[in-house]
Short mmCIF file of C-alpha atoms in Angstrom, two decimals:
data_model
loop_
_atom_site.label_atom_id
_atom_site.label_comp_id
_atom_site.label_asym_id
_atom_site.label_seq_id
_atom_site.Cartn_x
_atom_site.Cartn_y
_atom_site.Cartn_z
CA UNK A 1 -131.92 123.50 -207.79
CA UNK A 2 -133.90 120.72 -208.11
CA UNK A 3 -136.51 119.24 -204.70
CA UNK A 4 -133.86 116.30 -203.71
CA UNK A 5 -136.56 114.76 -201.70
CA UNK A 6 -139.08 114.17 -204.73
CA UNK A 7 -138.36 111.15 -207.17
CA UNK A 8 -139.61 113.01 -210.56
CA UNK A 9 -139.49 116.66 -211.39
CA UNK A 10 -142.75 117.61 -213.65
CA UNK A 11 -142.79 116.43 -217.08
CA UNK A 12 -140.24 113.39 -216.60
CA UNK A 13 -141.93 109.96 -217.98
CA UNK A 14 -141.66 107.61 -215.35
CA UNK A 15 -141.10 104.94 -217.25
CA UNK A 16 -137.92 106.17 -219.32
CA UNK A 17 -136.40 107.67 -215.82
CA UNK A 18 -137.25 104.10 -214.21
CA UNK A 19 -134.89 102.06 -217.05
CA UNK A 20 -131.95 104.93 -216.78
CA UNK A 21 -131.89 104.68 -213.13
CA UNK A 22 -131.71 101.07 -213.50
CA UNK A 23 -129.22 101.03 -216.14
CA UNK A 24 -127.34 103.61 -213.46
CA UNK A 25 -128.09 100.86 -210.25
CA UNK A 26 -126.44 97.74 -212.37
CA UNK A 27 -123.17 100.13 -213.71
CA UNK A 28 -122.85 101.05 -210.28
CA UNK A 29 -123.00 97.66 -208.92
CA UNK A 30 -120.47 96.26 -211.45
CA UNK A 31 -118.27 99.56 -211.39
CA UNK A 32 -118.73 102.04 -208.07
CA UNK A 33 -119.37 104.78 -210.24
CA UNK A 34 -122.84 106.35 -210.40
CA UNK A 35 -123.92 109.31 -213.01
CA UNK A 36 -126.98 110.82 -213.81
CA UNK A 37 -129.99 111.13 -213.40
CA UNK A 38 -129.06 109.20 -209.68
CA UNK A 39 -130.29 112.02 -207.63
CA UNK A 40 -127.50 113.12 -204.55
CA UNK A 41 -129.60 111.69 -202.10
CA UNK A 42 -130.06 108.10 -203.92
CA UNK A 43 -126.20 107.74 -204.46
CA UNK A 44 -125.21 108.80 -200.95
CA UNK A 45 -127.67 105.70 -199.79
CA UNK A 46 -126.16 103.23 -202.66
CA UNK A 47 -122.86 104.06 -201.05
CA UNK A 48 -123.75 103.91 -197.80
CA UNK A 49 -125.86 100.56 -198.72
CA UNK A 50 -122.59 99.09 -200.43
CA UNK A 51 -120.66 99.61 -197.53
CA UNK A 52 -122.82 97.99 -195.08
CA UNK A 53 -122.27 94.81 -197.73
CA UNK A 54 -125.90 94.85 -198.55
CA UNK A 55 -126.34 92.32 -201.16
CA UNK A 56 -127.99 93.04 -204.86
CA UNK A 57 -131.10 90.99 -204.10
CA UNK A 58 -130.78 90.63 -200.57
CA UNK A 59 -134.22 90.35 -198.29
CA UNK A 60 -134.18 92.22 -194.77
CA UNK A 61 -134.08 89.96 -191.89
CA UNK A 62 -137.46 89.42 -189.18
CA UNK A 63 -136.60 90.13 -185.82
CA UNK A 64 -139.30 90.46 -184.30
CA UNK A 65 -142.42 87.81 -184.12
CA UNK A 66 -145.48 86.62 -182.11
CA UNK A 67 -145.45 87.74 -178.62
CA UNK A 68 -141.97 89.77 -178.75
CA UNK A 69 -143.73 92.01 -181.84
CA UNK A 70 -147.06 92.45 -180.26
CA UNK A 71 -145.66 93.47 -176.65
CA UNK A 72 -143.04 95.58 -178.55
CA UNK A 73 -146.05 97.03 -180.52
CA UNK A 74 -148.28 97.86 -177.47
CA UNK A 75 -145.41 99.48 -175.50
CA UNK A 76 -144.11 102.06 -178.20
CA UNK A 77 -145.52 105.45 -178.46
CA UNK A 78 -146.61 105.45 -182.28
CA UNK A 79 -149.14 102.83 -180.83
CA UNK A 80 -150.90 105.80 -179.84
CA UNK A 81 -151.34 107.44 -183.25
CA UNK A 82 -151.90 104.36 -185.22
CA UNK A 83 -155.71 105.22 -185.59
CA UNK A 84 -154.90 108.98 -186.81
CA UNK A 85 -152.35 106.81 -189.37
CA UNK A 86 -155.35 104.49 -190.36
CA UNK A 87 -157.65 107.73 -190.19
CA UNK A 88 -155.69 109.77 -192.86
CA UNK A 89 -153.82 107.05 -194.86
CA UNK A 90 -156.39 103.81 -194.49
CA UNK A 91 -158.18 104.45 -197.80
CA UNK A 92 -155.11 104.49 -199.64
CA UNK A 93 -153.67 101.31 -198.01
CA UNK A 94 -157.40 99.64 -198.76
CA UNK A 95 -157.40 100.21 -202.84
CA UNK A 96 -155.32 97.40 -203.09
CA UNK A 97 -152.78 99.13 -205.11
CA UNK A 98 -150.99 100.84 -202.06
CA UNK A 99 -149.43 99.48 -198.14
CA UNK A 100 -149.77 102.07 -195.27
CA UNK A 101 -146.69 100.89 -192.91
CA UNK A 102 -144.52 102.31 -189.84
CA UNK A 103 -141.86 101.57 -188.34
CA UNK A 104 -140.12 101.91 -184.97
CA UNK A 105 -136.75 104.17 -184.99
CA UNK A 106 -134.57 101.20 -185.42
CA UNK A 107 -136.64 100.65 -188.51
CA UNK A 108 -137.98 97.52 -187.74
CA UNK A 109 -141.49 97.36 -189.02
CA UNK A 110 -144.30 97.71 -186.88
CA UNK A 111 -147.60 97.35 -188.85
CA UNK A 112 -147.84 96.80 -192.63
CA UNK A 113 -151.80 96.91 -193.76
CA UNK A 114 -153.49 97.17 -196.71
CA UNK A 115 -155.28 94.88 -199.28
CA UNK A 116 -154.68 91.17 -198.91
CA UNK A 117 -153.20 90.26 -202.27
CA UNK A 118 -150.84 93.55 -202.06
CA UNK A 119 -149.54 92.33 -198.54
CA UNK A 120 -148.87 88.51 -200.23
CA UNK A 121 -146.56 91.04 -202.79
CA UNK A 122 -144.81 92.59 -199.92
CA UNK A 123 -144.37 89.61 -198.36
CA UNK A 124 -141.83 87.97 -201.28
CA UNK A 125 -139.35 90.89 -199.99
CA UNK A 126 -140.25 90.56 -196.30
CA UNK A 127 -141.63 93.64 -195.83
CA UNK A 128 -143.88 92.30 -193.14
CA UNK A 129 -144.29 93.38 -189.32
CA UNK A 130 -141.15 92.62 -187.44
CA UNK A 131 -138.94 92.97 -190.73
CA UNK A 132 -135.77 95.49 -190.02
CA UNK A 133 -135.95 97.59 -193.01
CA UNK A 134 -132.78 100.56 -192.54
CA UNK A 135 -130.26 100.72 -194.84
CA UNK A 136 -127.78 98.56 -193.78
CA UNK A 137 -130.33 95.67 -193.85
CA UNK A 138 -132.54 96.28 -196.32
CA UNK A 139 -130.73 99.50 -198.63
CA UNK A 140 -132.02 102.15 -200.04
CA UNK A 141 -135.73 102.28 -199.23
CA UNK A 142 -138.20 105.06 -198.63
CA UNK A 143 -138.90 103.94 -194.87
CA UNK A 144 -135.09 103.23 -193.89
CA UNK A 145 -133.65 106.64 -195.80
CA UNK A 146 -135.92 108.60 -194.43
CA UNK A 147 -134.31 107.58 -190.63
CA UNK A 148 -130.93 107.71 -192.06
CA UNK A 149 -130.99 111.70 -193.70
CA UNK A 150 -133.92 112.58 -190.86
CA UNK A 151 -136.42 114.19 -193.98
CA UNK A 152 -139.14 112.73 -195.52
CA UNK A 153 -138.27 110.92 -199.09
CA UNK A 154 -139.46 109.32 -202.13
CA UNK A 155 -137.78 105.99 -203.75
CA UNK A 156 -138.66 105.76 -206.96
CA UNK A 157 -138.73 102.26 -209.04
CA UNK A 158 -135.17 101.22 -209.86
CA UNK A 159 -133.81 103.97 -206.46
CA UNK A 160 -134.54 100.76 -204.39
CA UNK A 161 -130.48 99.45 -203.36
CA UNK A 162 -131.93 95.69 -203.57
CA UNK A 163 -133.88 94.56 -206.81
CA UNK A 164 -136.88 92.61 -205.34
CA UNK A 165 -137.72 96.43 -203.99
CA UNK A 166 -137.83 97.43 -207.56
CA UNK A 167 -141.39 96.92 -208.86
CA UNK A 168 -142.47 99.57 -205.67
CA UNK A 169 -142.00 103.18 -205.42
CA UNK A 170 -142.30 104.62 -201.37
CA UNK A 171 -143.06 107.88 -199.80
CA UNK A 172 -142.01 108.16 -195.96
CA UNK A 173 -141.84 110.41 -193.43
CA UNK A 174 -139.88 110.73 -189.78
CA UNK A 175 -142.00 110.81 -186.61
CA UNK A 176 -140.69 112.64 -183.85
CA UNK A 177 -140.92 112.59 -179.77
CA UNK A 178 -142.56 116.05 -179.65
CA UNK A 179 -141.16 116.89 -176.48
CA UNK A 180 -137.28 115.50 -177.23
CA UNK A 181 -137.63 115.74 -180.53
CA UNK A 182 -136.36 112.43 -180.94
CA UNK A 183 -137.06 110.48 -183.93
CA UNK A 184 -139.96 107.93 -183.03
CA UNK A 185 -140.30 105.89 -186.30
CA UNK A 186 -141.61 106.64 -190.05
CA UNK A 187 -144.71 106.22 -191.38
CA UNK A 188 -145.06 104.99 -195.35
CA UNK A 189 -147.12 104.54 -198.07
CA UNK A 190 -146.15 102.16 -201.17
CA UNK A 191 -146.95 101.47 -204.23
CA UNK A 192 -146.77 101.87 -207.85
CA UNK A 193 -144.61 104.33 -209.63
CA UNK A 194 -147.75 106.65 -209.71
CA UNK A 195 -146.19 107.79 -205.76
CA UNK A 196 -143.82 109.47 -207.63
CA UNK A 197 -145.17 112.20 -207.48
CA UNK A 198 -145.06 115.61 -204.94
CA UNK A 199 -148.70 114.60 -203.63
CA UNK A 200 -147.40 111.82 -202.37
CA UNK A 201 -144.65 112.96 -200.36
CA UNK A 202 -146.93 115.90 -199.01
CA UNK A 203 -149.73 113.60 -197.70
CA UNK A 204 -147.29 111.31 -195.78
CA UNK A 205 -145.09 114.76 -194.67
CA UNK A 206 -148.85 116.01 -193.33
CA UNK A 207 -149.63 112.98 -191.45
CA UNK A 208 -146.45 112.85 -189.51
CA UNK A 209 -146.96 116.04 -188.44
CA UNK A 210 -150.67 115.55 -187.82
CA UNK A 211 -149.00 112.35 -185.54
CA UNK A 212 -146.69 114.71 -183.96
CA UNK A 213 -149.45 117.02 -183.01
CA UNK A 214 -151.79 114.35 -181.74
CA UNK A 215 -148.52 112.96 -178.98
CA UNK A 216 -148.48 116.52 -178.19
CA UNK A 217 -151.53 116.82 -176.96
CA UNK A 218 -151.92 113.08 -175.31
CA UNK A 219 -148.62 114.60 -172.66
CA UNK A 220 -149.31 114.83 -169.40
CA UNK A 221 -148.93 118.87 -168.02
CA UNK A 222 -145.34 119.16 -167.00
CA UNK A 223 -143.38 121.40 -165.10
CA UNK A 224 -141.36 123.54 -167.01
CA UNK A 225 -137.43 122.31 -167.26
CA UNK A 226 -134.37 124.11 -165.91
CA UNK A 227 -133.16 124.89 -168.84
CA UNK A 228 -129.75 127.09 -170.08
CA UNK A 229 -129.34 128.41 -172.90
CA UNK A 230 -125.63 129.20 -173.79
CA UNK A 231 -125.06 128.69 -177.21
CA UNK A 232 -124.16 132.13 -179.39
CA UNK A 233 -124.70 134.01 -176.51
CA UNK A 234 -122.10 135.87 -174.35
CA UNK A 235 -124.21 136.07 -171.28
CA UNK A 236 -126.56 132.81 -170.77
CA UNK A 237 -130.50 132.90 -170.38
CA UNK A 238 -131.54 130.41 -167.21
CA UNK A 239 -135.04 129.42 -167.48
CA UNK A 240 -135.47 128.32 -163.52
CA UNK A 241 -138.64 126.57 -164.06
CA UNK A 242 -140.37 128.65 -162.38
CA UNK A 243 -143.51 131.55 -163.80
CA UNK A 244 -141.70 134.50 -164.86
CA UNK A 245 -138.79 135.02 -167.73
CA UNK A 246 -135.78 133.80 -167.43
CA UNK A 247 -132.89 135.22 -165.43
CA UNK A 248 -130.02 136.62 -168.12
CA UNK A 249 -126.25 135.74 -165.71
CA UNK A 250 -123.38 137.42 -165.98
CA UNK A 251 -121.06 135.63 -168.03
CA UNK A 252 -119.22 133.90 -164.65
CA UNK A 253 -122.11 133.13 -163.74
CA UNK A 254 -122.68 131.51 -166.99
CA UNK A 255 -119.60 129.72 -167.42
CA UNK A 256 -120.07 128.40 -163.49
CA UNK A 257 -123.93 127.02 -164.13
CA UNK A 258 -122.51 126.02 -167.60
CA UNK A 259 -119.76 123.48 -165.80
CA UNK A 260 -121.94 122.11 -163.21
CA UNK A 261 -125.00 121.56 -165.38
CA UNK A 262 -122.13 119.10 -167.49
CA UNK A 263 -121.04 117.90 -164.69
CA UNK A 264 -124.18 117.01 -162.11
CA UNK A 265 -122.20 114.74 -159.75
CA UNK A 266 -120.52 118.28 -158.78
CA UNK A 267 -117.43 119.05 -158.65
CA UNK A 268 -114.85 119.90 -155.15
CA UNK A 269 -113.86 123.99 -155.08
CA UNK A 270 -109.98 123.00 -156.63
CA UNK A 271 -111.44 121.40 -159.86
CA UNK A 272 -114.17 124.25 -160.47
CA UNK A 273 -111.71 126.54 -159.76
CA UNK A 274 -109.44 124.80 -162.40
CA UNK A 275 -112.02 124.75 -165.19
CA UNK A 276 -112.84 128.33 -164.77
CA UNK A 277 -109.14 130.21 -164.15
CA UNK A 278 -107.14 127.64 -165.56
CA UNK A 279 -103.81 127.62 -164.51
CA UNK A 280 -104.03 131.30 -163.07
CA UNK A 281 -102.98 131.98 -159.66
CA UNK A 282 -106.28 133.28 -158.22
CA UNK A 283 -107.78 133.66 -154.64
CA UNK A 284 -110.00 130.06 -153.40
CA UNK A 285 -111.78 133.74 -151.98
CA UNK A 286 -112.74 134.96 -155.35
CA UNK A 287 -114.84 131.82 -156.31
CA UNK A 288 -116.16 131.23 -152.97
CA UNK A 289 -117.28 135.54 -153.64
CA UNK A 290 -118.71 134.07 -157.21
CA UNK A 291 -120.68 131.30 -155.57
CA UNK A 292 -121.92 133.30 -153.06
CA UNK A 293 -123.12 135.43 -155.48
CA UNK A 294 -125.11 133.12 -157.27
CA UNK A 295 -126.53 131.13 -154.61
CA UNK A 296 -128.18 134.63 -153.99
CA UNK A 297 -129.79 133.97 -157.54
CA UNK A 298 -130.39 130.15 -157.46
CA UNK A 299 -131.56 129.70 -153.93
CA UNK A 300 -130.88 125.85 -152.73
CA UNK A 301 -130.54 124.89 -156.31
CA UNK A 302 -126.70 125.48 -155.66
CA UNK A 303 -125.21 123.59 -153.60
CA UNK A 304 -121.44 123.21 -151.64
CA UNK A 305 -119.13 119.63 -150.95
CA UNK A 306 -118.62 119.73 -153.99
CA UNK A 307 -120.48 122.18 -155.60
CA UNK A 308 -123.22 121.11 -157.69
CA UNK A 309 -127.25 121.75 -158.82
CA UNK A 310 -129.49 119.98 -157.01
CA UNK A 311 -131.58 119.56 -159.62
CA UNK A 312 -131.79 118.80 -163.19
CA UNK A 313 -130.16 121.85 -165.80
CA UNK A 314 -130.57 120.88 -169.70
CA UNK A 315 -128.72 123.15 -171.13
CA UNK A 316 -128.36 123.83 -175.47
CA UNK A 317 -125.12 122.33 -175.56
CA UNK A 318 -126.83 119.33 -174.51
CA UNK A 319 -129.98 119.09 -177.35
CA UNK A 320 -127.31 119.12 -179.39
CA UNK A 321 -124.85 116.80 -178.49
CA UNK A 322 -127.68 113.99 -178.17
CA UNK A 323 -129.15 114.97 -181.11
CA UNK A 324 -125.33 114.29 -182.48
CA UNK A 325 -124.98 110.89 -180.35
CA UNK A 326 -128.14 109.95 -181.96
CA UNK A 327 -126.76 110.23 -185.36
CA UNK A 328 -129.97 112.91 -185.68
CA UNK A 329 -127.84 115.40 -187.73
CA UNK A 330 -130.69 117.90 -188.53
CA UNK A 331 -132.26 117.82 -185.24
CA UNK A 332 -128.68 119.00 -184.24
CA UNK A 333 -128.24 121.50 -186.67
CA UNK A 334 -131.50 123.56 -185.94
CA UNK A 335 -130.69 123.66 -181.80
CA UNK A 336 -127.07 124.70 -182.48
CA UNK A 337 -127.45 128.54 -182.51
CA UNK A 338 -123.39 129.09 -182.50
CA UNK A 339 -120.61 128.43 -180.41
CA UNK A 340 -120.64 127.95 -176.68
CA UNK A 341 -120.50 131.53 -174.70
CA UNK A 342 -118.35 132.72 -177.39
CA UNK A 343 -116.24 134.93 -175.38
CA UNK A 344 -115.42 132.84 -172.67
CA UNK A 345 -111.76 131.75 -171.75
CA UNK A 346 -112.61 129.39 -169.14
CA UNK A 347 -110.82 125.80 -170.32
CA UNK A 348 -113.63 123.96 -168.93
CA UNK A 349 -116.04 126.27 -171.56
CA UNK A 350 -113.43 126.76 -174.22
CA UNK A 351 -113.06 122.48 -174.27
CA UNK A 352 -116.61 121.47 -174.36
CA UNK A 353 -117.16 124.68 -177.33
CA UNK A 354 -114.72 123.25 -179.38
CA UNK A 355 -116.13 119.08 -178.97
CA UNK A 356 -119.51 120.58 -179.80
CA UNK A 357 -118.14 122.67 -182.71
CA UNK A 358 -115.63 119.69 -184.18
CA UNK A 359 -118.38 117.00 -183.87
CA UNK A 360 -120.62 119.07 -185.94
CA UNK A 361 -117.66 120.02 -188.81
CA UNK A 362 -116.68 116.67 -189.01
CA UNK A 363 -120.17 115.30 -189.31
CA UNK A 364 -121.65 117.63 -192.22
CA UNK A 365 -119.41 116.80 -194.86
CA UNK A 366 -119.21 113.07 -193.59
CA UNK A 367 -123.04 113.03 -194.75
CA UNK A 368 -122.68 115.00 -198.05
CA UNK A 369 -126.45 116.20 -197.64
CA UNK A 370 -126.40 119.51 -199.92
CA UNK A 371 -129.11 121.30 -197.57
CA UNK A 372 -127.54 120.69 -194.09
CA UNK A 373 -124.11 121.82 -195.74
CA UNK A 374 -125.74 124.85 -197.49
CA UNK A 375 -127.59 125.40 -194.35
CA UNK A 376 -124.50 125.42 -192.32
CA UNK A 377 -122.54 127.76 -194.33
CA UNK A 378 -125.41 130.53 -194.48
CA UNK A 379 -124.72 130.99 -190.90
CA UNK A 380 -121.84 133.56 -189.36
CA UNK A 381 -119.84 130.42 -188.06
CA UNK A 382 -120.02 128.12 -190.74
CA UNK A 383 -119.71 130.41 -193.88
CA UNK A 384 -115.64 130.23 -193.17
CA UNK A 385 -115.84 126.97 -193.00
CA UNK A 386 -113.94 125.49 -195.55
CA UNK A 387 -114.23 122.18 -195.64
CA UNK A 388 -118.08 122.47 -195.79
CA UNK A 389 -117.60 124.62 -199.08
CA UNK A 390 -115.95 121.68 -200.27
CA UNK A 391 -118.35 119.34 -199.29
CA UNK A 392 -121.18 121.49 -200.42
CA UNK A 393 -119.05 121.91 -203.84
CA UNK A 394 -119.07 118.22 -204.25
CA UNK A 395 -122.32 116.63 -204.00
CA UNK A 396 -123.90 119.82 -206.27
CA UNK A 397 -124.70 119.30 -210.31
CA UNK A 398 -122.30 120.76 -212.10
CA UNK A 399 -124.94 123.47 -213.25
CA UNK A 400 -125.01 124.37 -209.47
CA UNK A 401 -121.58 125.29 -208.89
CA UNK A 402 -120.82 128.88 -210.24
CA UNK A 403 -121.93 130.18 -206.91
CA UNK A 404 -120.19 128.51 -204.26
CA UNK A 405 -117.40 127.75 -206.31
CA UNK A 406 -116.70 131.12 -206.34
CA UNK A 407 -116.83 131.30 -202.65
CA UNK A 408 -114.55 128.08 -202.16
CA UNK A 409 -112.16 129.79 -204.42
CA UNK A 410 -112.19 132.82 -202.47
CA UNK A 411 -111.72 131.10 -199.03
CA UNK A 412 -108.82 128.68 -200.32
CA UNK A 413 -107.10 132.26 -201.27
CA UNK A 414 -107.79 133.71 -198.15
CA UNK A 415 -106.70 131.22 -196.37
CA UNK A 416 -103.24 130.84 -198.42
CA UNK A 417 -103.55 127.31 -199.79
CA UNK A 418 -103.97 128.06 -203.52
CA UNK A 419 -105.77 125.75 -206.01
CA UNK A 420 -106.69 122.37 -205.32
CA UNK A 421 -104.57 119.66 -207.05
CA UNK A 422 -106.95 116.70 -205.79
CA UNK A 423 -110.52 116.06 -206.36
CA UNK A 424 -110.83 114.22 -203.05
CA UNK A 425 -111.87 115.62 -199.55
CA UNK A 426 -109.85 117.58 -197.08
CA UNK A 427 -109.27 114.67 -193.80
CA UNK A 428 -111.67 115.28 -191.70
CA UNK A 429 -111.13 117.29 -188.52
CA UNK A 430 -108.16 119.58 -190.76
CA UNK A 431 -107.64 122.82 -189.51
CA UNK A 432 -106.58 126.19 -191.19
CA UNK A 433 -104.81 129.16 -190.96
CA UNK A 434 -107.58 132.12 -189.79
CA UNK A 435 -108.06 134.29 -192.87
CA UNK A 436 -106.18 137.64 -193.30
CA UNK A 437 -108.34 140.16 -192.03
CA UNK A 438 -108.51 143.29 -195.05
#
């Protein structure tokens, strides 16, 4: 399969791919329907640009200006790394051929330098500092994709959603928070269509990382979190935050620190009871035995009236979730390591494994990215995942399908529901039938 994330595979002229995309831009504009050689990636962001009504030849709005930019501009953290941008990507943006840029996470642009008579070009499309350049304002660009599928991208020529973005081919790259992992911004170069090529994609790729690295190092020493980790594992690993390795609980114990790291205002005996046994009619004794246990392990970080951690837990479950909240679906793919203490009964575990677990099968195929969905269905608990397959089936070449066509097939047998008599996608959040086991 093909790099998705590069604009040109070797050997393609640029200048015959630039006037079939184009004639592929204006057919899809007049008719919806988009056909090759659109890459994947470019007609998931034409759709997504479409919906958000962005016009044709629309220009991205400035909202940010004078005093409001430059205090906005001293207080965010990619403020810090702007010389190492300047450093690695300054002679490029100096040529005057090229524009170094980056933007904040909300993709509003930040600083946009290079030669003086490139910036005046920029500047007929708005791509100036305080311009918000994500899809739904500006569409598909190299800056504003790369936030919205969390990978660093080329747009090539005629890729651009909005014609006055034509003449310019862009390579971006995400910057993350390297402690949260949360994205920061991008960082872009742009130019002529000679950026379509895998050079161009690397460099910007390296210096992102090379940013990451230097906020790394400018963090102050912290103390090391309370942290739980819980997902794919029976029996949970607390990290206490304190020297030493971190204490493996027995799987009450788990599910107990599980519940009151979700919920830290505590919660009375009768409720904790509830979210552990359920309905069952068990002993007040038996929990208060439990608790007493633990408090043996934890010390004062467990308290009583209601019960609760004194201090902050971050557990897996959590990365993950925010990560989802954040619309950061590869940031939430990597943490999730499988389902919540799998073997646990306890309603209060079984309900927040099975929100985690939707949220993520209902967001995968709603982004129709081919490597998260291949990704996911590699793993133990996503490879039954049908609805994935179908995803994954869909936004593949035809070329590309003999494989997991063959494995949809298989599944849709398994699970009793015999060929498919639509083309279209299975509602989200459907459920199935567990296969027949041989």
């Amino acid at each position: 399969m093909l790099n998705q994330w590069l604009a040109l595979e070797a050997g393609a002229d640029p200048a015959e791919r630039a006037g079939a995309v184009r004639r592929a831009h204006e057919a899809f504009l007049a008719e919806g329907a988009i056909g090759a050689p659109v890459r994947h990636l470019i007609a998931d962001s034409w759709r997504r640009s479409a919906r958000a009504s962005v016009g044709p030849d629309h220009t991205p709005p400035v909202e940010l200006a004078g005093g409001d930019l430059a205090a906005h501009r001293r207080e965010h953290p990619l403020a810090r790394v702007m010389p190492l941008f300047r450093e690695l990507l300054g002679a490029i943006a100096e040529d005057g051929a090229h524009l170094l840029s980056v933007c904040d996470e909300h993709g509003r642009m930040l600083w946009v330098e290079g030669h003086t008579q490139t910036r005046r070009r920029a500047e007929r499309m708005n791509f100036v500092p305080g311009a918000r350049w994500t899809e739904p304002h500006a569409g598909t660009n190299a800056p504003g994709t790369a936030l919205a599928v969390g990978h660093p991208v080329q747009i090539f020529s005629a890729e651009h959603y909005c014609r006055p973005v034509q003449p310019w081919t862009c390579a971006a790259a995400p910057v993350h928070d390297p402690r949260t992992r949360r994205v920061l911004g991008a960082v872009d170069i742009s130019g002529g269509d000679h950026l379509a090529s895998p050079h161009s994609l690397a460099l910007v790729q390296a210096t992102a990382r090379a940013a990451e690295a230097q906020l790394a190092s400018l963090l102050p020493a912290a103390a090391p979190p309370r942290l739980l980790e819980a997902l794919g594992r029976d029996e949970a690993l607390f990290h206490t935050g304190r020297a030493g390795p971190p204490v493996r609980l027995g799987r009450r114990h788990s599910e107990i620190v599980l519940l009151l790291a979700a919920h830290p205002d505590g919660l009375p005996g009768n409720r904790l009871a509830l979210e552990l046994y359920g309905e069952r009619d068990v002993s007040p004794v038996t929990l208060r035995a439990e608790l007493s246990r633990l408090r043996g392990m934890l010390g004062p970080l467990l308290a009583s009236r209601p019960y609760r951690l004194t201090g902050r837990v971050r557990t897996d479950h959590d990365t993950v979730a925010d990560a989802l909240d954040a619309d950061d679906l590869p940031t939430a793919l990597a943490a999730y390591r499988g389902p919540l203490l799998p073997l646990s009964e306890a309603p209060g575990v079984v309900r927040l494994r099975r929100l985690l677990e939707d949220r993520l099968r209902q967001a995968l195929p709603a982004r129709r990215d081919p490597a998260l969905l291949d990704t996911w269905v590699r793993t133990p608990w996503g490879e039954d995942d049908l609805q994935a397959w179908e995803a994954l089936v869909g936004t593949l070449p035809p070329e590309a399908r003999a494989v997991p066509g063959a494995r949809l097939r298989a599944l849709r047998d398994a699970y009793g529901l015999g060929p498919r008599t639509s083309g279209g996608p299975l509602r989200p959040g459907a459920t199935f039938p567990q296969p027949p086991v041989p």
